[in-house]
Amino acid sequence: MAKDWFVIHTYSGYENKVKMNLEKRVESMNMEEKIFRVLVPMEDEVEFKNGKEKVTKRKVYPGYVLVEMEMTDDSWYVVRNTPGVTGFVGTGTKPIPLLEQEVVQILQQMGMDDLRAKIDFEVNQTVQVIAGPFKDFVGVVREILPDKGKLRVEVSMFGRETPVELDFGQVQKLD
């Protein structure tokens, strides 16, 4: 079954409490294989007070929380019956998942533009560098760093293998 991102509606001001409650319920009810991530979309807001710059976090969508999950009757029940959740966003009783580009846009806005599920590389796979200073080099993936959104790739330079760290977007698979 595919995992998707869903939006749940909460009481305004309770988004972080709902996130904590849901994460505790997922753990206590052993739903880690069905409910993966819970996010309260936030962004940095810069304020100037008394001539000083102050960065604060601001909720992008007050009253809403994002949940990455596989939609089953059990996972729906766990989320829907979490204290503070008023329901899923969707028509009628069927929750509608966010489109992939909507999720990417929200994660980028939060500075989390890595979609871990979208890592399409494997260790020992041959790739071509398509951007950056190593453009047009061919190399072999030696390590995947999903938290950083990077790969360690060995490219042949001056007759020897040299490890370089590249963003996922700087390489493409060679079929």
Short mmCIF file of N, CA and C in Angstrom, two decimals:
data_model
loop_
_atom_site.label_atom_id
_atom_site.label_comp_id
_atom_site.label_asym_id
_atom_site.label_seq_id
_atom_site.Cartn_x
_atom_site.Cartn_y
_atom_site.Cartn_z
N MET A 1 0.84 -1.20 0.00
CA MET A 1 0.00 0.00 0.00
C MET A 1 0.88 1.25 0.00
N ALA A 2 0.48 2.26 -0.74
CA ALA A 2 1.29 3.47 -0.88
C ALA A 2 1.12 4.40 0.31
N LYS A 3 2.23 5.06 0.66
CA LYS A 3 2.10 6.07 1.71
C LYS A 3 1.92 7.43 1.06
N ASP A 4 1.05 8.23 1.65
CA ASP A 4 0.73 9.55 1.14
C ASP A 4 0.72 10.53 2.30
N TRP A 5 0.68 11.81 1.96
CA TRP A 5 0.55 12.86 2.96
C TRP A 5 -0.91 13.28 3.02
N PHE A 6 -1.44 13.36 4.24
CA PHE A 6 -2.81 13.80 4.46
C PHE A 6 -2.80 15.00 5.39
N VAL A 7 -3.84 15.81 5.29
CA VAL A 7 -3.96 16.98 6.15
C VAL A 7 -5.05 16.70 7.17
N ILE A 8 -4.73 16.95 8.45
CA ILE A 8 -5.76 16.82 9.48
C ILE A 8 -6.05 18.20 10.05
N HIS A 9 -7.29 18.40 10.40
CA HIS A 9 -7.74 19.67 10.97
C HIS A 9 -7.70 19.54 12.48
N THR A 10 -7.20 20.60 13.13
CA THR A 10 -7.10 20.58 14.60
C THR A 10 -7.69 21.88 15.14
N TYR A 11 -7.85 21.92 16.45
CA TYR A 11 -8.21 23.18 17.07
C TYR A 11 -7.03 24.12 16.90
N SER A 12 -7.29 25.36 16.51
CA SER A 12 -6.22 26.33 16.30
C SER A 12 -5.46 26.54 17.60
N GLY A 13 -4.13 26.53 17.50
CA GLY A 13 -3.31 26.69 18.69
C GLY A 13 -2.91 25.36 19.32
N TYR A 14 -3.52 24.27 18.87
CA TYR A 14 -3.24 22.94 19.44
C TYR A 14 -2.41 22.07 18.50
N GLU A 15 -1.86 22.66 17.43
CA GLU A 15 -1.17 21.87 16.41
C GLU A 15 -0.01 21.06 17.00
N ASN A 16 0.83 21.70 17.82
CA ASN A 16 1.98 20.98 18.39
C ASN A 16 1.55 19.92 19.39
N LYS A 17 0.49 20.21 20.14
CA LYS A 17 -0.05 19.23 21.10
C LYS A 17 -0.59 18.00 20.34
N VAL A 18 -1.30 18.26 19.24
CA VAL A 18 -1.83 17.16 18.41
C VAL A 18 -0.68 16.33 17.86
N LYS A 19 0.38 17.01 17.38
CA LYS A 19 1.56 16.31 16.86
C LYS A 19 2.14 15.39 17.93
N MET A 20 2.33 15.91 19.15
CA MET A 20 2.88 15.09 20.25
C MET A 20 1.94 13.94 20.59
N ASN A 21 0.64 14.23 20.73
CA ASN A 21 -0.34 13.18 21.05
C ASN A 21 -0.35 12.08 20.00
N LEU A 22 -0.33 12.49 18.73
CA LEU A 22 -0.38 11.50 17.65
C LEU A 22 0.90 10.66 17.63
N GLU A 23 2.05 11.29 17.82
CA GLU A 23 3.31 10.52 17.84
C GLU A 23 3.33 9.52 18.99
N LYS A 24 2.79 9.91 20.16
CA LYS A 24 2.71 8.98 21.30
C LYS A 24 1.76 7.82 20.99
N ARG A 25 0.61 8.14 20.38
CA ARG A 25 -0.36 7.09 20.04
C ARG A 25 0.20 6.12 19.01
N VAL A 26 0.92 6.64 18.02
CA VAL A 26 1.53 5.79 16.98
C VAL A 26 2.46 4.79 17.65
N GLU A 27 3.26 5.30 18.59
CA GLU A 27 4.21 4.43 19.30
C GLU A 27 3.49 3.42 20.19
N SER A 28 2.53 3.88 20.99
CA SER A 28 1.86 2.99 21.94
C SER A 28 0.98 1.96 21.24
N MET A 29 0.48 2.28 20.05
CA MET A 29 -0.40 1.36 19.34
C MET A 29 0.34 0.61 18.22
N ASN A 30 1.69 0.70 18.23
CA ASN A 30 2.53 -0.01 17.25
C ASN A 30 2.10 0.24 15.81
N MET A 31 1.93 1.52 15.46
CA MET A 31 1.51 1.88 14.10
C MET A 31 2.65 2.49 13.28
N GLU A 32 3.91 2.27 13.70
CA GLU A 32 5.07 2.86 13.02
C GLU A 32 5.16 2.42 11.55
N GLU A 33 4.58 1.26 11.21
CA GLU A 33 4.63 0.77 9.83
C GLU A 33 3.54 1.40 8.97
N LYS A 34 2.61 2.12 9.60
CA LYS A 34 1.50 2.73 8.86
C LYS A 34 1.52 4.25 8.91
N ILE A 35 1.98 4.82 10.02
CA ILE A 35 2.02 6.28 10.19
C ILE A 35 3.47 6.66 10.40
N PHE A 36 4.01 7.45 9.46
CA PHE A 36 5.45 7.66 9.41
C PHE A 36 5.91 8.99 9.99
N ARG A 37 5.36 10.10 9.51
CA ARG A 37 5.80 11.41 9.98
C ARG A 37 4.61 12.31 10.24
N VAL A 38 4.75 13.17 11.25
CA VAL A 38 3.73 14.15 11.60
C VAL A 38 4.42 15.51 11.59
N LEU A 39 3.91 16.45 10.81
CA LEU A 39 4.54 17.76 10.70
C LEU A 39 3.55 18.89 10.94
N VAL A 40 4.02 19.92 11.64
CA VAL A 40 3.30 21.18 11.74
C VAL A 40 4.09 22.14 10.84
N PRO A 41 3.56 22.48 9.66
CA PRO A 41 4.32 23.35 8.76
C PRO A 41 4.63 24.71 9.40
N MET A 42 5.93 25.01 9.49
CA MET A 42 6.40 26.26 10.10
C MET A 42 7.36 26.94 9.14
N GLU A 43 7.51 28.25 9.29
CA GLU A 43 8.52 28.98 8.54
C GLU A 43 9.12 30.04 9.44
N ASP A 44 10.34 30.44 9.11
CA ASP A 44 11.01 31.49 9.87
C ASP A 44 10.45 32.84 9.46
N GLU A 45 10.18 33.66 10.46
CA GLU A 45 9.71 35.02 10.20
C GLU A 45 10.69 35.96 10.88
N VAL A 46 11.17 36.93 10.13
CA VAL A 46 12.14 37.87 10.68
C VAL A 46 11.42 39.13 11.13
N GLU A 47 11.61 39.49 12.40
CA GLU A 47 11.02 40.72 12.93
C GLU A 47 12.15 41.64 13.36
N PHE A 48 11.89 42.93 13.30
CA PHE A 48 12.85 43.91 13.79
C PHE A 48 12.21 44.63 14.97
N LYS A 49 12.79 44.41 16.16
CA LYS A 49 12.30 45.08 17.37
C LYS A 49 13.46 45.83 17.99
N ASN A 50 13.25 47.12 18.27
CA ASN A 50 14.28 47.96 18.87
C ASN A 50 15.59 47.88 18.08
N GLY A 51 15.46 47.84 16.76
CA GLY A 51 16.65 47.81 15.92
C GLY A 51 17.36 46.46 15.88
N LYS A 52 16.79 45.45 16.54
CA LYS A 52 17.41 44.12 16.56
C LYS A 52 16.58 43.16 15.72
N GLU A 53 17.29 42.28 15.01
CA GLU A 53 16.64 41.28 14.19
C GLU A 53 16.28 40.09 15.06
N LYS A 54 15.03 39.67 14.98
CA LYS A 54 14.58 38.53 15.76
C LYS A 54 13.89 37.54 14.82
N VAL A 55 14.34 36.27 14.85
CA VAL A 55 13.75 35.24 13.99
C VAL A 55 12.81 34.39 14.84
N THR A 56 11.56 34.32 14.40
CA THR A 56 10.59 33.49 15.12
C THR A 56 9.99 32.48 14.14
N LYS A 57 9.50 31.38 14.69
CA LYS A 57 8.82 30.37 13.87
C LYS A 57 7.34 30.74 13.81
N ARG A 58 6.78 30.63 12.62
CA ARG A 58 5.37 30.95 12.43
C ARG A 58 4.69 29.77 11.75
N LYS A 59 3.50 29.42 12.22
CA LYS A 59 2.76 28.33 11.58
C LYS A 59 2.27 28.82 10.22
N VAL A 60 2.56 28.01 9.19
CA VAL A 60 2.16 28.38 7.83
C VAL A 60 0.65 28.16 7.65
N TYR A 61 0.14 27.08 8.23
CA TYR A 61 -1.29 26.76 8.12
C TYR A 61 -1.87 26.53 9.51
N PRO A 62 -2.23 27.61 10.21
CA PRO A 62 -2.79 27.43 11.56
C PRO A 62 -4.03 26.53 11.52
N GLY A 63 -4.07 25.59 12.46
CA GLY A 63 -5.21 24.69 12.54
C GLY A 63 -5.06 23.42 11.72
N TYR A 64 -3.89 23.25 11.08
CA TYR A 64 -3.69 22.05 10.26
C TYR A 64 -2.36 21.38 10.59
N VAL A 65 -2.35 20.04 10.47
CA VAL A 65 -1.16 19.23 10.70
C VAL A 65 -1.06 18.25 9.53
N LEU A 66 0.16 17.99 9.06
CA LEU A 66 0.36 17.03 7.97
C LEU A 66 0.79 15.68 8.54
N VAL A 67 0.25 14.62 7.96
CA VAL A 67 0.60 13.27 8.40
C VAL A 67 0.97 12.43 7.18
N GLU A 68 2.16 11.81 7.24
CA GLU A 68 2.57 10.88 6.18
C GLU A 68 2.19 9.49 6.66
N MET A 69 1.32 8.83 5.91
CA MET A 69 0.79 7.55 6.39
C MET A 69 0.26 6.70 5.24
N GLU A 70 0.08 5.42 5.54
CA GLU A 70 -0.68 4.52 4.66
C GLU A 70 -2.10 4.56 5.17
N MET A 71 -3.04 4.87 4.30
CA MET A 71 -4.43 4.99 4.72
C MET A 71 -5.08 3.61 4.80
N THR A 72 -5.31 3.15 6.02
CA THR A 72 -6.04 1.91 6.27
C THR A 72 -7.11 2.24 7.31
N ASP A 73 -8.01 1.32 7.54
CA ASP A 73 -9.02 1.56 8.58
C ASP A 73 -8.36 1.79 9.93
N ASP A 74 -7.32 1.00 10.24
CA ASP A 74 -6.63 1.13 11.53
C ASP A 74 -5.90 2.46 11.67
N SER A 75 -5.14 2.84 10.62
CA SER A 75 -4.38 4.09 10.72
C SER A 75 -5.34 5.29 10.75
N TRP A 76 -6.44 5.22 10.00
CA TRP A 76 -7.44 6.29 10.01
C TRP A 76 -7.98 6.45 11.43
N TYR A 77 -8.31 5.32 12.06
CA TYR A 77 -8.88 5.33 13.41
C TYR A 77 -7.92 5.98 14.41
N VAL A 78 -6.64 5.60 14.34
CA VAL A 78 -5.64 6.14 15.27
C VAL A 78 -5.55 7.65 15.13
N VAL A 79 -5.46 8.14 13.89
CA VAL A 79 -5.33 9.59 13.66
C VAL A 79 -6.63 10.30 14.05
N ARG A 80 -7.74 9.80 13.56
CA ARG A 80 -9.04 10.47 13.76
C ARG A 80 -9.41 10.58 15.23
N ASN A 81 -9.01 9.61 16.04
CA ASN A 81 -9.39 9.61 17.45
C ASN A 81 -8.28 10.13 18.37
N THR A 82 -7.33 10.85 17.80
CA THR A 82 -6.30 11.50 18.61
C THR A 82 -6.91 12.77 19.19
N PRO A 83 -6.72 13.01 20.50
CA PRO A 83 -7.28 14.23 21.10
C PRO A 83 -6.81 15.49 20.37
N GLY A 84 -7.76 16.37 20.05
CA GLY A 84 -7.45 17.62 19.37
C GLY A 84 -7.67 17.57 17.87
N VAL A 85 -7.79 16.35 17.31
CA VAL A 85 -8.03 16.21 15.87
C VAL A 85 -9.53 16.33 15.62
N THR A 86 -9.91 17.27 14.74
CA THR A 86 -11.34 17.40 14.44
C THR A 86 -11.72 16.66 13.17
N GLY A 87 -10.73 16.23 12.39
CA GLY A 87 -11.03 15.43 11.21
C GLY A 87 -9.96 15.56 10.14
N PHE A 88 -10.11 14.74 9.12
CA PHE A 88 -9.23 14.80 7.95
C PHE A 88 -9.79 15.83 6.98
N VAL A 89 -8.93 16.44 6.19
CA VAL A 89 -9.38 17.33 5.13
C VAL A 89 -9.70 16.46 3.92
N GLY A 90 -10.88 16.63 3.38
CA GLY A 90 -11.32 15.85 2.22
C GLY A 90 -12.81 15.99 2.07
N THR A 91 -13.34 15.32 1.06
CA THR A 91 -14.78 15.40 0.85
C THR A 91 -15.47 14.24 1.53
N GLY A 92 -16.51 14.53 2.26
CA GLY A 92 -17.27 13.48 2.93
C GLY A 92 -16.42 12.75 3.96
N THR A 93 -16.46 11.43 3.91
CA THR A 93 -15.73 10.63 4.90
C THR A 93 -14.38 10.16 4.37
N LYS A 94 -14.10 10.41 3.08
CA LYS A 94 -12.85 9.90 2.49
C LYS A 94 -11.78 11.00 2.45
N PRO A 95 -10.69 10.83 3.23
CA PRO A 95 -9.61 11.81 3.19
C PRO A 95 -8.92 11.81 1.82
N ILE A 96 -8.52 12.98 1.36
CA ILE A 96 -7.85 13.11 0.07
C ILE A 96 -6.37 13.41 0.31
N PRO A 97 -5.46 12.60 -0.26
CA PRO A 97 -4.03 12.87 -0.06
C PRO A 97 -3.59 14.13 -0.81
N LEU A 98 -2.54 14.76 -0.30
CA LEU A 98 -1.95 15.90 -1.00
C LEU A 98 -1.26 15.42 -2.26
N LEU A 99 -1.21 16.26 -3.27
CA LEU A 99 -0.45 15.94 -4.47
C LEU A 99 1.03 16.06 -4.15
N GLU A 100 1.85 15.29 -4.86
CA GLU A 100 3.29 15.28 -4.58
C GLU A 100 3.90 16.68 -4.67
N GLN A 101 3.50 17.46 -5.68
CA GLN A 101 4.08 18.80 -5.82
C GLN A 101 3.67 19.71 -4.67
N GLU A 102 2.48 19.49 -4.08
CA GLU A 102 2.07 20.27 -2.91
C GLU A 102 2.96 19.95 -1.72
N VAL A 103 3.25 18.66 -1.54
CA VAL A 103 4.11 18.23 -0.43
C VAL A 103 5.51 18.81 -0.60
N VAL A 104 6.05 18.71 -1.82
CA VAL A 104 7.39 19.24 -2.09
C VAL A 104 7.44 20.73 -1.77
N GLN A 105 6.42 21.46 -2.20
CA GLN A 105 6.37 22.91 -1.96
C GLN A 105 6.35 23.22 -0.46
N ILE A 106 5.55 22.50 0.29
CA ILE A 106 5.45 22.73 1.75
C ILE A 106 6.77 22.39 2.42
N LEU A 107 7.37 21.25 2.06
CA LEU A 107 8.64 20.86 2.67
C LEU A 107 9.75 21.84 2.32
N GLN A 108 9.76 22.34 1.09
CA GLN A 108 10.76 23.33 0.70
C GLN A 108 10.58 24.61 1.50
N GLN A 109 9.34 25.00 1.69
CA GLN A 109 9.03 26.21 2.46
C GLN A 109 9.55 26.07 3.89
N MET A 110 9.54 24.84 4.39
CA MET A 110 10.02 24.57 5.75
C MET A 110 11.52 24.31 5.78
N GLY A 111 12.15 24.29 4.60
CA GLY A 111 13.57 23.98 4.54
C GLY A 111 13.85 22.50 4.66
N MET A 112 12.86 21.69 4.36
CA MET A 112 12.99 20.22 4.43
C MET A 112 12.67 19.65 3.07
N ASP A 113 13.37 20.08 2.03
CA ASP A 113 12.95 19.67 0.71
C ASP A 113 13.42 18.29 0.31
N ASP A 114 13.87 17.50 1.27
CA ASP A 114 14.17 16.11 0.92
C ASP A 114 12.94 15.27 1.20
N LEU A 115 12.45 14.59 0.19
CA LEU A 115 11.38 13.63 0.40
C LEU A 115 12.07 12.27 0.50
N ARG A 116 12.23 11.79 1.70
CA ARG A 116 13.02 10.57 1.90
C ARG A 116 12.53 9.41 1.05
N ALA A 117 11.24 9.34 0.83
CA ALA A 117 10.69 8.24 0.05
C ALA A 117 11.11 8.31 -1.42
N LYS A 118 11.58 9.47 -1.85
CA LYS A 118 11.90 9.67 -3.26
C LYS A 118 13.37 9.42 -3.58
N ILE A 119 14.13 8.86 -2.67
CA ILE A 119 15.53 8.56 -2.95
C ILE A 119 15.55 7.41 -3.95
N ASP A 120 16.08 7.71 -5.12
CA ASP A 120 16.01 6.73 -6.20
C ASP A 120 17.40 6.21 -6.55
N PHE A 121 18.32 6.24 -5.59
CA PHE A 121 19.69 5.82 -5.85
C PHE A 121 20.04 4.65 -4.94
N GLU A 122 21.02 3.87 -5.38
CA GLU A 122 21.49 2.73 -4.59
C GLU A 122 23.01 2.77 -4.54
N VAL A 123 23.57 2.22 -3.48
CA VAL A 123 25.02 2.11 -3.35
C VAL A 123 25.53 1.23 -4.50
N ASN A 124 26.69 1.58 -5.05
CA ASN A 124 27.34 0.90 -6.18
C ASN A 124 26.65 1.13 -7.53
N GLN A 125 25.70 2.05 -7.57
CA GLN A 125 25.03 2.38 -8.82
C GLN A 125 25.86 3.42 -9.58
N THR A 126 25.92 3.28 -10.90
CA THR A 126 26.65 4.24 -11.73
C THR A 126 25.74 5.41 -12.06
N VAL A 127 26.27 6.64 -11.85
CA VAL A 127 25.50 7.85 -12.09
C VAL A 127 26.33 8.85 -12.90
N GLN A 128 25.64 9.76 -13.54
CA GLN A 128 26.31 10.85 -14.25
C GLN A 128 26.00 12.15 -13.53
N VAL A 129 27.03 12.98 -13.36
CA VAL A 129 26.85 14.28 -12.73
C VAL A 129 26.31 15.23 -13.78
N ILE A 130 25.17 15.88 -13.48
CA ILE A 130 24.52 16.75 -14.47
C ILE A 130 24.59 18.23 -14.11
N ALA A 131 25.16 18.55 -12.95
CA ALA A 131 25.25 19.95 -12.54
C ALA A 131 26.42 20.13 -11.59
N GLY A 132 26.89 21.38 -11.48
CA GLY A 132 27.97 21.68 -10.55
C GLY A 132 29.33 21.52 -11.18
N PRO A 133 30.39 21.65 -10.38
CA PRO A 133 31.76 21.63 -10.91
C PRO A 133 32.18 20.29 -11.52
N PHE A 134 31.47 19.21 -11.18
CA PHE A 134 31.83 17.89 -11.71
C PHE A 134 30.89 17.45 -12.85
N LYS A 135 30.18 18.43 -13.44
CA LYS A 135 29.23 18.15 -14.53
C LYS A 135 29.91 17.29 -15.60
N ASP A 136 29.16 16.31 -16.09
CA ASP A 136 29.58 15.37 -17.15
C ASP A 136 30.52 14.27 -16.66
N PHE A 137 30.91 14.28 -15.38
CA PHE A 137 31.69 13.17 -14.84
C PHE A 137 30.75 12.00 -14.60
N VAL A 138 31.28 10.79 -14.71
CA VAL A 138 30.53 9.58 -14.39
C VAL A 138 31.18 9.01 -13.13
N GLY A 139 30.34 8.56 -12.19
CA GLY A 139 30.87 8.03 -10.95
C GLY A 139 30.00 6.91 -10.40
N VAL A 140 30.42 6.39 -9.26
CA VAL A 140 29.71 5.30 -8.60
C VAL A 140 29.28 5.77 -7.21
N VAL A 141 28.01 5.56 -6.88
CA VAL A 141 27.49 5.94 -5.56
C VAL A 141 28.13 5.04 -4.50
N ARG A 142 28.75 5.67 -3.51
CA ARG A 142 29.38 4.91 -2.43
C ARG A 142 28.59 5.02 -1.13
N GLU A 143 27.84 6.12 -0.97
CA GLU A 143 27.08 6.31 0.27
C GLU A 143 25.91 7.24 -0.02
N ILE A 144 24.77 6.97 0.64
CA ILE A 144 23.58 7.82 0.51
C ILE A 144 23.37 8.50 1.86
N LEU A 145 23.25 9.84 1.83
CA LEU A 145 23.05 10.63 3.05
C LEU A 145 21.67 11.28 3.00
N PRO A 146 20.62 10.52 3.33
CA PRO A 146 19.25 11.02 3.15
C PRO A 146 18.93 12.27 3.98
N ASP A 147 19.49 12.39 5.18
CA ASP A 147 19.19 13.55 6.01
C ASP A 147 19.73 14.84 5.41
N LYS A 148 20.82 14.73 4.68
CA LYS A 148 21.42 15.91 4.04
C LYS A 148 20.92 16.09 2.61
N GLY A 149 20.27 15.07 2.06
CA GLY A 149 19.85 15.14 0.66
C GLY A 149 21.03 15.02 -0.29
N LYS A 150 22.05 14.26 0.14
CA LYS A 150 23.28 14.17 -0.65
C LYS A 150 23.70 12.73 -0.88
N LEU A 151 24.60 12.56 -1.86
CA LEU A 151 25.22 11.27 -2.16
C LEU A 151 26.73 11.45 -2.09
N ARG A 152 27.46 10.42 -1.66
CA ARG A 152 28.91 10.39 -1.83
C ARG A 152 29.18 9.56 -3.07
N VAL A 153 29.78 10.19 -4.05
CA VAL A 153 30.02 9.54 -5.33
C VAL A 153 31.52 9.55 -5.59
N GLU A 154 32.05 8.42 -6.06
CA GLU A 154 33.45 8.35 -6.46
C GLU A 154 33.54 8.62 -7.95
N VAL A 155 34.27 9.68 -8.30
CA VAL A 155 34.48 9.98 -9.72
C VAL A 155 35.96 9.80 -10.04
N SER A 156 36.25 9.47 -11.28
CA SER A 156 37.63 9.28 -11.70
C SER A 156 38.19 10.63 -12.16
N MET A 157 39.22 11.10 -11.43
CA MET A 157 39.81 12.39 -11.73
C MET A 157 41.32 12.24 -11.71
N PHE A 158 41.98 12.67 -12.76
CA PHE A 158 43.43 12.57 -12.85
C PHE A 158 43.92 11.14 -12.64
N GLY A 159 43.12 10.18 -13.13
CA GLY A 159 43.54 8.78 -13.07
C GLY A 159 43.33 8.11 -11.73
N ARG A 160 42.66 8.79 -10.80
CA ARG A 160 42.38 8.12 -9.51
C ARG A 160 40.95 8.41 -9.06
N GLU A 161 40.41 7.48 -8.27
CA GLU A 161 39.05 7.62 -7.77
C GLU A 161 39.02 8.67 -6.66
N THR A 162 38.13 9.64 -6.80
CA THR A 162 38.04 10.73 -5.82
C THR A 162 36.61 10.83 -5.31
N PRO A 163 36.41 10.75 -3.98
CA PRO A 163 35.03 10.87 -3.45
C PRO A 163 34.58 12.33 -3.44
N VAL A 164 33.36 12.57 -3.93
CA VAL A 164 32.77 13.91 -3.90
C VAL A 164 31.36 13.80 -3.33
N GLU A 165 30.92 14.86 -2.64
CA GLU A 165 29.58 14.89 -2.06
C GLU A 165 28.70 15.73 -2.97
N LEU A 166 27.59 15.16 -3.45
CA LEU A 166 26.72 15.84 -4.41
C LEU A 166 25.27 15.79 -3.93
N ASP A 167 24.50 16.83 -4.27
CA ASP A 167 23.06 16.83 -4.00
C ASP A 167 22.37 15.81 -4.90
N PHE A 168 21.22 15.28 -4.45
CA PHE A 168 20.47 14.34 -5.27
C PHE A 168 20.20 14.92 -6.65
N GLY A 169 19.89 16.23 -6.71
CA GLY A 169 19.55 16.88 -7.96
C GLY A 169 20.72 17.10 -8.91
N GLN A 170 21.94 16.85 -8.45
CA GLN A 170 23.12 17.06 -9.30
C GLN A 170 23.50 15.82 -10.09
N VAL A 171 22.81 14.70 -9.85
CA VAL A 171 23.17 13.46 -10.54
C VAL A 171 21.94 12.81 -11.14
N GLN A 172 22.18 11.97 -12.15
CA GLN A 172 21.10 11.15 -12.69
C GLN A 172 21.64 9.75 -12.91
N LYS A 173 20.72 8.79 -12.84
CA LYS A 173 21.11 7.39 -13.04
C LYS A 173 21.54 7.16 -14.47
N LEU A 174 22.51 6.32 -14.66
CA LEU A 174 22.86 5.84 -16.01
C LEU A 174 22.22 4.48 -16.16
N ASP A 175 21.32 4.36 -17.12
CA ASP A 175 20.60 3.08 -17.28
C ASP A 175 21.42 2.07 -18.04
#
